[in-house]
Amino acid sequence: MKSSISAKALNAVETPLLALIVAQGSMPSLDATLERAVASGDYKGKKDETLLVYGGGKAQRILLVGVGKGADITRSAVRRAVAIAAKRARGLGTKSFALAVTPEARGGLGAAELAQVAIEGVAQGRWQFLELKKQPEDPKPDLESVELVVEGSDKDEAEAGRRIGDAIAAGYVYTRNLQMQPGNIATPSHLGDLARKLGQAHGFTVTVLDKAQIKKEGMGALLAVAQGSAEEPRFIVLEYEGGTGAPVVLIGKGVTFDSGGISIKPAANMEDMKFDKSGATAVLGTFEVIGRLKPKVNVVGLIPATENLPSGTAVKPGDVVKSHYGKTIEIINTDAEGRLILCDALSYARRFKPAAVIDAATLTGAVVIALGHHAIGMLGNDEALPAEVRDAGERAGERCWPLPLWDEYRDLLKSDVADVKNSGGRAAGTIAGAWFLREFVDGFPWVHLDIAGTAYLESEGASHAKGPTAIGVRMFTEFLLKRAGA
Ligand code: BES
Ligand code: MN
Ligand code: ZN
């Protein structure tokens, strides 16, 4: 999608659709039809409230979208209102539209962040996935361009924000599309190929370990999950050098399909388990953003990728395997596979002597019970890093909420035969998953993000289509940009 910034009077903007983000209680007077509609009291500009008018000005249509009022106007509120506008624009079938945020509707946002979150909102709202349909019903053309109309004095700052917004939008769309790809297309080796392509496009060093190399490396836990599949696993390493000093390591769970294995899942909604690679796709999308923005920070991406399937060669409940770190694991439940592949990645991460490690994983159904679909479950071994991640999440509109990782919970994972077992039953499922990972964290600050509730949505919302959310891309980017001092 193309974006541009212009500084014009709103009534001079020639466009099929002018979307205006407005605050409750302060309506712009721009057009007679609009004024009549507002004067009637029918439209108040409440959060999410929209009004479409066909006026007499240069814009063929004007769409008002309410952002709420006063202190409610945050980056997230503006992003959401813009997403609603873009979703409507796509529904109308316009290929381009113009967008403005009235002075009252921008809260305290500076011109740069306003432009950035506006473009993020457009990327969110315009998204549609038609790639695999031969005959889409009622196809709408893609929204190709947006013109962001700003005050003249804001133009330069808005341009700087647009550059960031465009890059984030590209990574976000990359991730959302890749999440959507089914397990027969987005296989572990396909993820490896995509990582290599990113490396070529942006100049990252990319290493993709195949099954034999994974074996040689000693990643027994990853191999155990992969042993039931005909598709080979991959272990993907992306390295970006943008600064000096210890790198930030981002780890993404790349289970390209999770059937549960021998501890098989029920059939209902099992197709959603193609989204079990969402941590991996967030890391890849973040590297797409990094490639475009080239922040002054070193970043390593690690993706253990495999399927989790039952077969005659699959790992069984009760089996004991040796991890990359050296600890032995009793596999109680083959459906607790995410922690098995992540523990080998956490162990591998030691060689980079990381400044910080953040993993993103659709790890537990329990996090959906605890936090629903509005927050990422956050756990870690450090004081400062979770606060930093949480702030990045707030800026990104991808909110993280802490759960405790107290010593008392460690007992959940005591095994009779091995150093640790991979499941502690139903109690405190998200915490048990994180405690398992912590057993393999050695020598660096670490945050675990359980994104099982936020990686995809089961139904459509006002600002979001059903399906994948690209969770993690905006937050990781905010985190890295701050670390880079940008
Ligand atoms: N991929 C699932 C978690 C999940 C659940 C993701 C719902 C998205 C939506 C994970 O591999 C899993 O199966 N976890 C088990 C762990 C249990 C066996 C300890 C779970 O949450 O039931
Ligand atoms: Mn599972
Ligand atoms: Zn899983």
Short mmCIF file of C-alpha atoms and ligand atoms in Angstrom, two decimals:
data_model
loop_
_atom_site.label_atom_id
_atom_site.label_comp_id
_atom_site.label_asym_id
_atom_site.label_seq_id
_atom_site.Cartn_x
_atom_site.Cartn_y
_atom_site.Cartn_z
CA MET A 1 0.00 0.00 0.00
CA LYS A 2 1.16 3.50 -0.81
CA SER A 3 0.91 6.30 1.70
CA SER A 4 1.48 10.00 1.33
CA ILE A 5 1.29 13.12 3.47
CA SER A 6 -0.28 16.34 2.28
CA ALA A 7 -1.12 19.66 3.89
CA LYS A 8 -4.36 20.98 2.42
CA ALA A 9 -7.64 22.46 3.56
CA LEU A 10 -10.01 19.53 4.10
CA ASN A 11 -12.59 20.92 1.67
CA ALA A 12 -9.92 21.00 -1.06
CA VAL A 13 -9.12 17.28 -0.88
CA GLU A 14 -10.21 15.50 -4.04
CA THR A 15 -10.88 11.87 -3.17
CA PRO A 16 -13.50 9.14 -3.46
CA LEU A 17 -13.61 9.10 0.33
CA LEU A 18 -12.44 11.48 3.00
CA ALA A 19 -12.34 9.77 6.38
CA LEU A 20 -12.33 12.13 9.33
CA ILE A 21 -11.47 10.90 12.80
CA VAL A 22 -13.48 13.04 15.21
CA ALA A 23 -13.77 13.45 18.97
CA GLN A 24 -17.04 13.22 20.80
CA GLY A 25 -18.45 16.71 21.34
CA SER A 26 -16.41 18.59 18.74
CA MET A 27 -17.62 18.15 15.19
CA PRO A 28 -15.92 19.82 12.25
CA SER A 29 -18.03 22.08 10.04
CA LEU A 30 -16.94 21.16 6.59
CA ASP A 31 -19.92 20.45 4.45
CA ALA A 32 -23.62 21.39 4.59
CA THR A 33 -24.89 17.80 4.51
CA LEU A 34 -22.53 16.85 7.24
CA GLU A 35 -23.55 19.83 9.33
CA ARG A 36 -27.22 18.95 8.99
CA ALA A 37 -26.55 15.38 10.06
CA VAL A 38 -24.59 16.53 13.08
CA ALA A 39 -27.09 19.29 13.98
CA SER A 40 -29.89 16.71 14.00
CA GLY A 41 -28.12 15.14 16.96
CA ASP A 42 -28.19 11.74 15.28
CA TYR A 43 -24.43 11.55 15.20
CA LYS A 44 -22.38 12.25 18.29
CA GLY A 45 -18.95 10.88 17.44
CA LYS A 46 -18.92 8.28 20.19
CA LYS A 47 -16.19 5.64 20.09
CA ASP A 48 -16.55 3.48 16.97
CA GLU A 49 -19.62 5.48 15.79
CA THR A 50 -19.57 6.17 12.06
CA LEU A 51 -21.49 8.40 9.67
CA LEU A 52 -21.21 8.32 5.90
CA VAL A 53 -22.48 11.33 3.93
CA TYR A 54 -22.53 12.15 0.24
CA GLY A 55 -21.92 15.87 0.24
CA GLY A 56 -21.31 18.58 -2.31
CA GLY A 57 -17.59 19.16 -1.73
CA LYS A 58 -14.55 17.86 -3.55
CA ALA A 59 -14.68 14.58 -1.67
CA GLN A 60 -17.24 12.20 -3.16
CA ARG A 61 -18.02 10.87 0.29
CA ILE A 62 -17.18 11.88 3.82
CA LEU A 63 -16.91 9.30 6.58
CA LEU A 64 -16.83 10.38 10.20
CA VAL A 65 -15.41 7.92 12.72
CA GLY A 66 -15.67 8.63 16.44
CA VAL A 67 -12.57 8.09 18.54
CA GLY A 68 -14.14 8.84 21.93
CA LYS A 69 -13.33 11.81 24.13
CA GLY A 70 -10.64 13.43 26.23
CA ALA A 71 -8.38 11.10 28.12
CA ASP A 72 -9.72 8.09 26.19
CA ILE A 73 -7.89 9.27 23.09
CA THR A 74 -4.69 7.24 23.02
CA ARG A 75 -2.50 5.80 20.29
CA SER A 76 -4.63 2.67 20.42
CA ALA A 77 -7.87 4.63 20.12
CA VAL A 78 -6.64 6.52 17.05
CA ARG A 79 -5.26 3.33 15.47
CA ARG A 80 -8.59 1.64 16.05
CA ALA A 81 -10.67 4.51 14.61
CA VAL A 82 -8.47 4.61 11.52
CA ALA A 83 -8.78 0.84 11.14
CA ILE A 84 -12.56 1.20 11.18
CA ALA A 85 -12.26 3.87 8.47
CA ALA A 86 -10.01 1.70 6.31
CA LYS A 87 -12.25 -1.32 6.75
CA ARG A 88 -15.21 0.77 5.60
CA ALA A 89 -13.24 2.18 2.68
CA ARG A 90 -12.38 -1.31 1.52
CA GLY A 91 -16.00 -2.36 1.94
CA LEU A 92 -17.05 0.54 -0.29
CA GLY A 93 -14.60 -0.65 -2.91
CA THR A 94 -12.61 2.58 -3.20
CA LYS A 95 -9.01 2.02 -4.18
CA SER A 96 -7.79 5.11 -2.41
CA PHE A 97 -8.93 7.37 0.36
CA ALA A 98 -7.87 10.44 2.28
CA LEU A 99 -7.62 10.54 6.04
CA ALA A 100 -7.50 13.34 8.57
CA VAL A 101 -7.61 13.47 12.34
CA THR A 102 -9.20 16.64 13.74
CA PRO A 103 -7.11 18.57 16.32
CA GLU A 104 -9.52 17.53 19.09
CA ALA A 105 -9.31 13.87 18.07
CA ARG A 106 -5.55 13.42 18.28
CA GLY A 107 -5.33 13.41 22.07
CA GLY A 108 -1.82 14.43 23.03
CA LEU A 109 -0.21 12.67 20.09
CA GLY A 110 2.69 14.31 18.30
CA ALA A 111 2.61 14.55 14.52
CA ALA A 112 5.08 11.69 13.99
CA GLU A 113 3.32 9.16 16.17
CA LEU A 114 -0.03 10.28 14.82
CA ALA A 115 1.10 9.48 11.27
CA GLN A 116 2.67 6.21 12.38
CA VAL A 117 -0.37 4.86 14.20
CA ALA A 118 -2.68 6.09 11.43
CA ILE A 119 -0.78 4.02 8.88
CA GLU A 120 -0.76 1.05 11.25
CA GLY A 121 -4.53 1.45 11.51
CA VAL A 122 -4.95 1.52 7.74
CA ALA A 123 -2.90 -1.67 7.42
CA GLN A 124 -5.08 -3.32 10.05
CA GLY A 125 -8.42 -2.27 8.59
CA ARG A 126 -7.72 -2.84 4.90
CA TRP A 127 -6.48 -6.40 5.32
CA GLN A 128 -8.18 -9.13 3.35
CA PHE A 129 -6.90 -12.54 2.33
CA LEU A 130 -8.12 -13.70 -1.07
CA GLU A 131 -4.95 -15.46 -2.18
CA LEU A 132 -6.30 -18.99 -2.00
CA LYS A 133 -9.75 -18.30 -3.45
CA LYS A 134 -10.22 -18.94 -7.12
CA GLN A 135 -13.66 -17.39 -7.15
CA PRO A 136 -14.08 -14.90 -4.30
CA GLU A 137 -17.71 -13.92 -3.73
CA ASP A 138 -18.26 -10.17 -3.88
CA PRO A 139 -14.54 -9.42 -4.31
CA LYS A 140 -13.44 -5.93 -3.28
CA PRO A 141 -10.31 -4.40 -4.76
CA ASP A 142 -7.42 -3.84 -2.40
CA LEU A 143 -7.16 -0.38 -0.95
CA GLU A 144 -4.07 0.82 -2.77
CA SER A 145 -3.27 4.19 -1.31
CA VAL A 146 -3.99 6.57 1.52
CA GLU A 147 -3.35 10.31 1.65
CA LEU A 148 -2.87 11.56 5.17
CA VAL A 149 -3.94 15.19 5.38
CA VAL A 150 -2.15 17.16 8.10
CA GLU A 151 -1.51 20.76 9.21
CA GLY A 152 1.32 22.43 7.30
CA SER A 153 3.42 22.78 10.45
CA ASP A 154 3.20 19.01 11.07
CA LYS A 155 4.32 17.90 7.64
CA ASP A 156 7.99 17.05 8.27
CA GLU A 157 7.32 15.24 11.51
CA ALA A 158 4.45 13.36 9.90
CA GLU A 159 6.80 12.25 7.11
CA ALA A 160 9.16 10.76 9.71
CA GLY A 161 6.24 8.93 11.31
CA ARG A 162 5.03 7.74 7.92
CA ARG A 163 8.38 6.05 7.26
CA ILE A 164 8.05 4.05 10.48
CA GLY A 165 4.36 3.38 9.91
CA ASP A 166 5.00 2.10 6.38
CA ALA A 167 7.69 -0.30 7.58
CA ILE A 168 5.56 -1.61 10.43
CA ALA A 169 2.61 -1.98 8.06
CA ALA A 170 4.74 -4.07 5.69
CA GLY A 171 5.90 -6.40 8.47
CA TYR A 172 2.41 -6.59 9.90
CA VAL A 173 0.86 -7.61 6.58
CA TYR A 174 3.68 -10.06 5.95
CA THR A 175 2.95 -11.73 9.27
CA ARG A 176 -0.81 -11.69 8.98
CA ASN A 177 -0.72 -13.25 5.52
CA LEU A 178 1.76 -15.89 6.58
CA GLN A 179 -0.27 -16.78 9.68
CA MET A 180 -3.22 -17.36 7.37
CA GLN A 181 -1.36 -19.88 5.21
CA PRO A 182 -2.44 -23.44 6.00
CA GLY A 183 -0.19 -26.17 7.31
CA ASN A 184 0.23 -27.84 3.94
CA ILE A 185 1.73 -24.63 2.50
CA ALA A 186 3.48 -23.06 5.49
CA THR A 187 5.61 -26.08 6.40
CA PRO A 188 8.78 -25.82 8.50
CA SER A 189 10.94 -25.88 5.36
CA HIS A 190 8.77 -23.15 3.82
CA LEU A 191 9.43 -20.95 6.86
CA GLY A 192 13.12 -21.65 6.34
CA ASP A 193 12.88 -20.58 2.70
CA LEU A 194 11.07 -17.38 3.68
CA ALA A 195 13.75 -16.56 6.25
CA ARG A 196 16.43 -17.02 3.58
CA LYS A 197 14.49 -14.68 1.26
CA LEU A 198 14.32 -12.05 4.00
CA GLY A 199 18.07 -12.44 4.41
CA GLN A 200 18.67 -11.88 0.73
CA ALA A 201 16.31 -8.91 0.52
CA HIS A 202 17.70 -7.07 3.53
CA GLY A 203 21.22 -8.41 4.06
CA PHE A 204 20.71 -10.51 7.18
CA THR A 205 22.78 -13.60 7.89
CA VAL A 206 20.35 -16.51 7.79
CA THR A 207 21.17 -20.07 8.82
CA VAL A 208 18.60 -22.84 8.44
CA LEU A 209 19.44 -26.11 10.19
CA ASP A 210 17.85 -29.21 8.64
CA LYS A 211 16.99 -32.39 10.54
CA ALA A 212 20.48 -33.86 10.37
CA GLN A 213 22.03 -30.62 11.61
CA ILE A 214 19.43 -30.31 14.38
CA LYS A 215 20.38 -33.82 15.46
CA LYS A 216 24.08 -32.93 15.39
CA GLU A 217 23.37 -29.82 17.45
CA GLY A 218 21.73 -32.06 20.06
CA MET A 219 18.26 -30.58 20.06
CA GLY A 220 16.56 -33.69 21.40
CA ALA A 221 13.38 -31.94 22.51
CA LEU A 222 12.70 -30.34 19.12
CA LEU A 223 13.46 -33.67 17.44
CA ALA A 224 11.04 -35.49 19.73
CA VAL A 225 8.17 -33.27 18.59
CA ALA A 226 9.18 -33.62 14.94
CA GLN A 227 9.63 -37.40 14.92
CA GLY A 228 5.98 -38.15 14.17
CA SER A 229 5.93 -36.13 10.94
CA ALA A 230 6.91 -36.77 7.36
CA GLU A 231 7.73 -33.06 7.09
CA GLU A 232 11.23 -32.33 8.38
CA PRO A 233 11.79 -29.78 11.14
CA ARG A 234 13.93 -26.69 10.72
CA PHE A 235 15.82 -24.49 13.14
CA ILE A 236 16.05 -20.98 11.74
CA VAL A 237 18.56 -18.33 12.79
CA LEU A 238 18.37 -14.73 11.54
CA GLU A 239 21.08 -12.27 12.48
CA TYR A 240 20.86 -8.52 11.97
CA GLU A 241 23.78 -6.29 12.86
CA GLY A 242 22.69 -2.70 13.22
CA GLY A 243 24.56 -1.62 16.30
CA THR A 244 27.24 -2.49 18.79
CA GLY A 245 26.94 -4.65 21.87
CA ALA A 246 24.98 -7.67 22.93
CA PRO A 247 21.98 -8.54 20.77
CA VAL A 248 18.32 -8.76 21.57
CA VAL A 249 17.21 -12.32 20.79
CA LEU A 250 13.63 -12.84 19.62
CA ILE A 251 12.35 -16.43 19.70
CA GLY A 252 9.12 -17.51 17.98
CA LYS A 253 7.26 -20.82 18.38
CA GLY A 254 6.97 -22.28 14.90
CA VAL A 255 4.58 -25.22 15.17
CA THR A 256 3.15 -25.15 11.67
CA PHE A 257 0.31 -27.43 12.72
CA ASP A 258 -0.49 -28.70 16.20
CA SER A 259 -2.75 -31.76 16.26
CA GLY A 260 -1.62 -32.51 19.81
CA GLY A 261 0.29 -35.58 18.62
CA ILE A 262 -0.54 -38.86 20.42
CA SER A 263 -2.29 -36.75 23.09
CA ILE A 264 -4.52 -35.70 20.21
CA LYS A 265 -6.79 -32.65 20.36
CA PRO A 266 -10.57 -32.79 19.78
CA ALA A 267 -11.62 -32.27 16.14
CA ALA A 268 -13.63 -29.07 16.74
CA ASN A 269 -11.67 -26.02 15.58
CA MET A 270 -8.50 -28.05 15.17
CA GLU A 271 -7.96 -26.19 11.87
CA ASP A 272 -7.12 -23.11 13.98
CA MET A 273 -3.93 -24.88 15.00
CA LYS A 274 -2.37 -23.63 11.77
CA PHE A 275 -2.02 -20.47 13.88
CA ASP A 276 0.35 -22.29 16.21
CA LYS A 277 3.22 -20.79 14.21
CA SER A 278 2.20 -17.24 15.17
CA GLY A 279 5.25 -16.60 17.33
CA ALA A 280 7.48 -17.56 14.41
CA THR A 281 5.57 -15.40 11.95
CA ALA A 282 5.84 -12.44 14.36
CA VAL A 283 9.62 -12.83 14.40
CA LEU A 284 9.78 -13.03 10.59
CA GLY A 285 7.51 -9.98 10.21
CA THR A 286 9.65 -8.07 12.69
CA PHE A 287 12.70 -8.81 10.56
CA GLU A 288 10.82 -7.42 7.56
CA VAL A 289 10.36 -4.20 9.58
CA ILE A 290 14.00 -4.24 10.72
CA GLY A 291 15.14 -4.64 7.11
CA ARG A 292 13.25 -1.51 6.14
CA LEU A 293 14.13 0.67 9.15
CA LYS A 294 17.67 -0.57 9.89
CA PRO A 295 17.59 0.41 13.59
CA LYS A 296 20.90 0.80 15.45
CA VAL A 297 20.65 -2.38 17.48
CA ASN A 298 21.75 -6.00 17.06
CA VAL A 299 18.95 -8.52 16.76
CA VAL A 300 18.91 -12.31 16.48
CA GLY A 301 15.76 -14.23 15.53
CA LEU A 302 15.43 -17.91 16.46
CA ILE A 303 12.64 -20.10 15.13
CA PRO A 304 12.28 -23.76 15.98
CA ALA A 305 9.83 -25.04 13.36
CA THR A 306 8.02 -28.37 13.24
CA GLU A 307 4.65 -30.05 12.94
CA ASN A 308 3.11 -31.93 15.87
CA LEU A 309 1.41 -35.05 14.50
CA PRO A 310 0.57 -38.55 15.71
CA SER A 311 1.99 -41.55 13.87
CA GLY A 312 3.78 -44.83 14.46
CA THR A 313 7.00 -42.92 14.90
CA ALA A 314 5.57 -40.17 17.11
CA VAL A 315 6.83 -39.47 20.60
CA LYS A 316 4.65 -41.06 23.30
CA PRO A 317 3.50 -40.02 26.77
CA GLY A 318 6.08 -41.31 29.23
CA ASP A 319 9.00 -41.03 26.80
CA VAL A 320 12.11 -39.35 28.18
CA VAL A 321 14.25 -37.19 25.89
CA LYS A 322 17.45 -35.21 26.34
CA SER A 323 17.28 -31.50 25.60
CA HIS A 324 19.93 -29.30 23.99
CA TYR A 325 20.68 -27.82 27.43
CA GLY A 326 21.34 -31.33 28.77
CA LYS A 327 18.38 -31.68 31.12
CA THR A 328 16.19 -34.72 30.56
CA ILE A 329 12.45 -34.28 29.99
CA GLU A 330 9.63 -36.69 30.67
CA ILE A 331 6.97 -36.08 28.06
CA ILE A 332 3.70 -36.43 29.95
CA ASN A 333 1.55 -34.84 27.28
CA THR A 334 2.60 -34.62 23.64
CA ASP A 335 0.29 -31.63 23.22
CA ALA A 336 2.62 -29.58 25.43
CA GLU A 337 5.00 -29.44 22.45
CA GLY A 338 5.64 -25.70 22.26
CA ARG A 339 7.76 -25.65 25.42
CA LEU A 340 9.77 -28.60 24.06
CA ILE A 341 10.85 -26.79 20.93
CA LEU A 342 11.34 -23.47 22.74
CA CYS A 343 13.58 -24.96 25.43
CA ASP A 344 16.10 -25.97 22.80
CA ALA A 345 15.96 -22.48 21.27
CA LEU A 346 16.48 -20.86 24.70
CA SER A 347 19.49 -23.09 25.22
CA TYR A 348 20.86 -22.26 21.76
CA ALA A 349 20.43 -18.54 22.55
CA ARG A 350 23.21 -18.68 25.16
CA ARG A 351 25.89 -18.54 22.47
CA PHE A 352 24.86 -14.98 21.55
CA LYS A 353 25.37 -13.73 25.15
CA PRO A 354 22.11 -11.81 24.73
CA ALA A 355 21.28 -8.48 26.32
CA ALA A 356 17.67 -9.69 26.44
CA VAL A 357 15.66 -12.64 25.19
CA ILE A 358 11.96 -12.41 24.41
CA ASP A 359 9.99 -15.41 23.24
CA ALA A 360 6.51 -15.29 21.72
CA ALA A 361 4.48 -18.46 21.66
CA THR A 362 0.91 -19.68 21.36
CA LEU A 363 1.73 -21.84 24.36
CA THR A 364 -1.35 -22.50 26.47
CA GLY A 365 -5.12 -22.58 26.25
CA ALA A 366 -4.98 -21.51 29.90
CA VAL A 367 -3.91 -17.98 28.96
CA VAL A 368 -7.21 -17.60 27.08
CA ILE A 369 -9.07 -18.55 30.26
CA ALA A 370 -6.98 -16.14 32.33
CA LEU A 371 -6.87 -13.07 30.07
CA GLY A 372 -9.22 -13.70 27.16
CA HIS A 373 -8.32 -12.15 23.82
CA HIS A 374 -7.22 -8.72 24.99
CA ALA A 375 -3.90 -9.32 26.68
CA ILE A 376 -0.72 -11.28 26.20
CA GLY A 377 0.35 -13.29 29.23
CA MET A 378 3.80 -12.08 30.31
CA LEU A 379 6.25 -13.91 32.57
CA GLY A 380 9.98 -13.62 33.08
CA ASN A 381 13.05 -13.88 35.26
CA ASP A 382 13.89 -10.18 35.52
CA GLU A 383 12.48 -6.93 36.94
CA ALA A 384 13.37 -4.35 34.31
CA LEU A 385 12.76 -6.27 31.09
CA PRO A 386 9.04 -7.00 31.65
CA ALA A 387 8.44 -3.29 32.32
CA GLU A 388 10.22 -2.41 29.10
CA VAL A 389 8.25 -5.01 27.13
CA ARG A 390 5.01 -3.86 28.71
CA ASP A 391 5.68 -0.23 27.73
CA ALA A 392 6.44 -1.31 24.16
CA GLY A 393 3.18 -3.25 24.15
CA GLU A 394 1.24 -0.20 25.34
CA ARG A 395 2.70 1.92 22.55
CA ALA A 396 1.92 -0.84 20.05
CA GLY A 397 -1.62 -1.52 21.21
CA GLU A 398 -0.53 -5.09 22.04
CA ARG A 399 -1.00 -5.19 25.76
CA CYS A 400 0.96 -7.50 28.03
CA TRP A 401 -0.17 -8.46 31.51
CA PRO A 402 2.07 -10.09 34.12
CA LEU A 403 1.52 -13.47 35.74
CA PRO A 404 3.71 -14.62 38.66
CA LEU A 405 6.56 -17.07 38.29
CA TRP A 406 7.00 -17.82 41.99
CA ASP A 407 9.11 -20.72 43.21
CA GLU A 408 6.05 -22.49 44.62
CA TYR A 409 4.85 -23.24 41.10
CA ARG A 410 8.03 -25.06 40.17
CA ASP A 411 6.84 -28.25 41.88
CA LEU A 412 4.19 -28.66 39.20
CA LEU A 413 6.89 -29.93 36.86
CA LYS A 414 8.67 -32.44 39.11
CA SER A 415 9.13 -35.77 37.34
CA ASP A 416 9.62 -39.22 38.87
CA VAL A 417 12.10 -40.27 36.20
CA ALA A 418 13.58 -37.19 34.52
CA ASP A 419 14.91 -33.75 35.48
CA VAL A 420 11.62 -32.15 34.55
CA LYS A 421 8.27 -33.11 33.02
CA ASN A 422 6.56 -31.16 30.29
CA SER A 423 3.09 -30.85 31.80
CA GLY A 424 1.80 -30.15 35.26
CA GLY A 425 -1.87 -30.72 34.58
CA ARG A 426 -4.60 -28.10 34.45
CA ALA A 427 -3.75 -25.86 37.40
CA ALA A 428 -1.89 -22.64 36.55
CA GLY A 429 -1.29 -23.86 33.00
CA THR A 430 0.33 -20.69 31.68
CA ILE A 431 2.62 -20.37 34.68
CA ALA A 432 3.62 -24.06 34.47
CA GLY A 433 4.48 -23.57 30.78
CA ALA A 434 6.65 -20.59 31.62
CA TRP A 435 8.31 -22.41 34.53
CA PHE A 436 9.23 -25.21 32.16
CA LEU A 437 10.93 -22.69 29.88
CA ARG A 438 12.69 -21.06 32.81
CA GLU A 439 14.43 -24.36 33.53
CA PHE A 440 16.37 -23.72 30.32
CA VAL A 441 17.07 -20.00 30.73
CA ASP A 442 20.65 -19.52 31.78
CA GLY A 443 22.50 -16.25 32.05
CA PHE A 444 20.29 -13.63 30.45
CA PRO A 445 17.20 -11.52 31.18
CA TRP A 446 14.19 -13.21 29.63
CA VAL A 447 10.53 -12.53 29.01
CA HIS A 448 8.04 -15.11 27.81
CA LEU A 449 4.92 -13.92 26.00
CA ASP A 450 2.01 -16.34 25.79
CA ILE A 451 0.08 -15.17 22.74
CA ALA A 452 -2.41 -18.06 22.49
CA GLY A 453 -5.34 -15.71 23.20
CA THR A 454 -4.20 -12.83 21.00
CA ALA A 455 -2.67 -14.40 17.88
CA TYR A 456 -6.00 -14.81 16.12
CA LEU A 457 -9.61 -13.80 16.61
CA GLU A 458 -12.49 -16.22 16.24
CA SER A 459 -14.93 -13.55 15.09
CA GLU A 460 -14.91 -10.22 13.30
CA GLY A 461 -14.75 -6.97 15.30
CA ALA A 462 -15.41 -3.32 14.41
CA SER A 463 -11.77 -2.66 13.59
CA HIS A 464 -10.56 -6.13 12.76
CA ALA A 465 -11.40 -8.97 10.41
CA LYS A 466 -11.74 -12.49 11.75
CA GLY A 467 -8.51 -14.44 11.88
CA PRO A 468 -4.85 -13.57 12.42
CA THR A 469 -3.72 -10.43 14.24
CA ALA A 470 0.04 -10.30 13.57
CA ILE A 471 0.42 -9.87 17.33
CA GLY A 472 4.01 -9.14 18.28
CA VAL A 473 5.19 -7.30 15.19
CA ARG A 474 4.26 -3.82 16.38
CA MET A 475 5.39 -4.53 19.94
CA PHE A 476 8.74 -6.04 18.99
CA THR A 477 9.35 -3.08 16.69
CA GLU A 478 8.51 -0.55 19.41
CA PHE A 479 10.83 -2.41 21.76
CA LEU A 480 13.72 -2.44 19.28
CA LEU A 481 13.28 1.17 18.18
CA LYS A 482 13.45 2.29 21.80
CA ARG A 483 16.56 0.19 22.39
CA ALA A 484 18.10 1.68 19.26
CA GLY A 485 17.46 5.12 20.72
CA ALA A 486 15.13 6.10 17.89
N1 BES B 1 -0.88 -24.71 20.73
C1 BES B 1 -1.46 -25.09 21.97
C2 BES B 1 -2.00 -23.91 22.76
C3 BES B 1 -3.15 -23.14 22.15
C4 BES B 1 -4.43 -23.34 22.62
C5 BES B 1 -2.94 -22.19 21.18
C6 BES B 1 -5.48 -22.61 22.09
C7 BES B 1 -3.99 -21.46 20.66
C8 BES B 1 -5.26 -21.67 21.13
C9 BES B 1 -0.39 -25.78 22.84
O1 BES B 1 0.55 -26.50 22.14
C10 BES B 1 -1.13 -26.74 23.71
O2 BES B 1 -1.70 -27.65 23.19
N2 BES B 1 -1.06 -26.53 25.02
C11 BES B 1 -1.70 -27.39 25.97
C12 BES B 1 -0.73 -27.62 27.11
C13 BES B 1 -1.16 -28.68 28.08
C14 BES B 1 -1.19 -30.04 27.41
C15 BES B 1 -0.22 -28.69 29.27
C16 BES B 1 -2.95 -26.73 26.45
O3 BES B 1 -2.97 -25.50 26.60
O4 BES B 1 -3.94 -27.42 26.63
MN MN B 2 -0.08 -28.45 21.69
ZN ZN B 3 0.98 -25.86 20.26
#
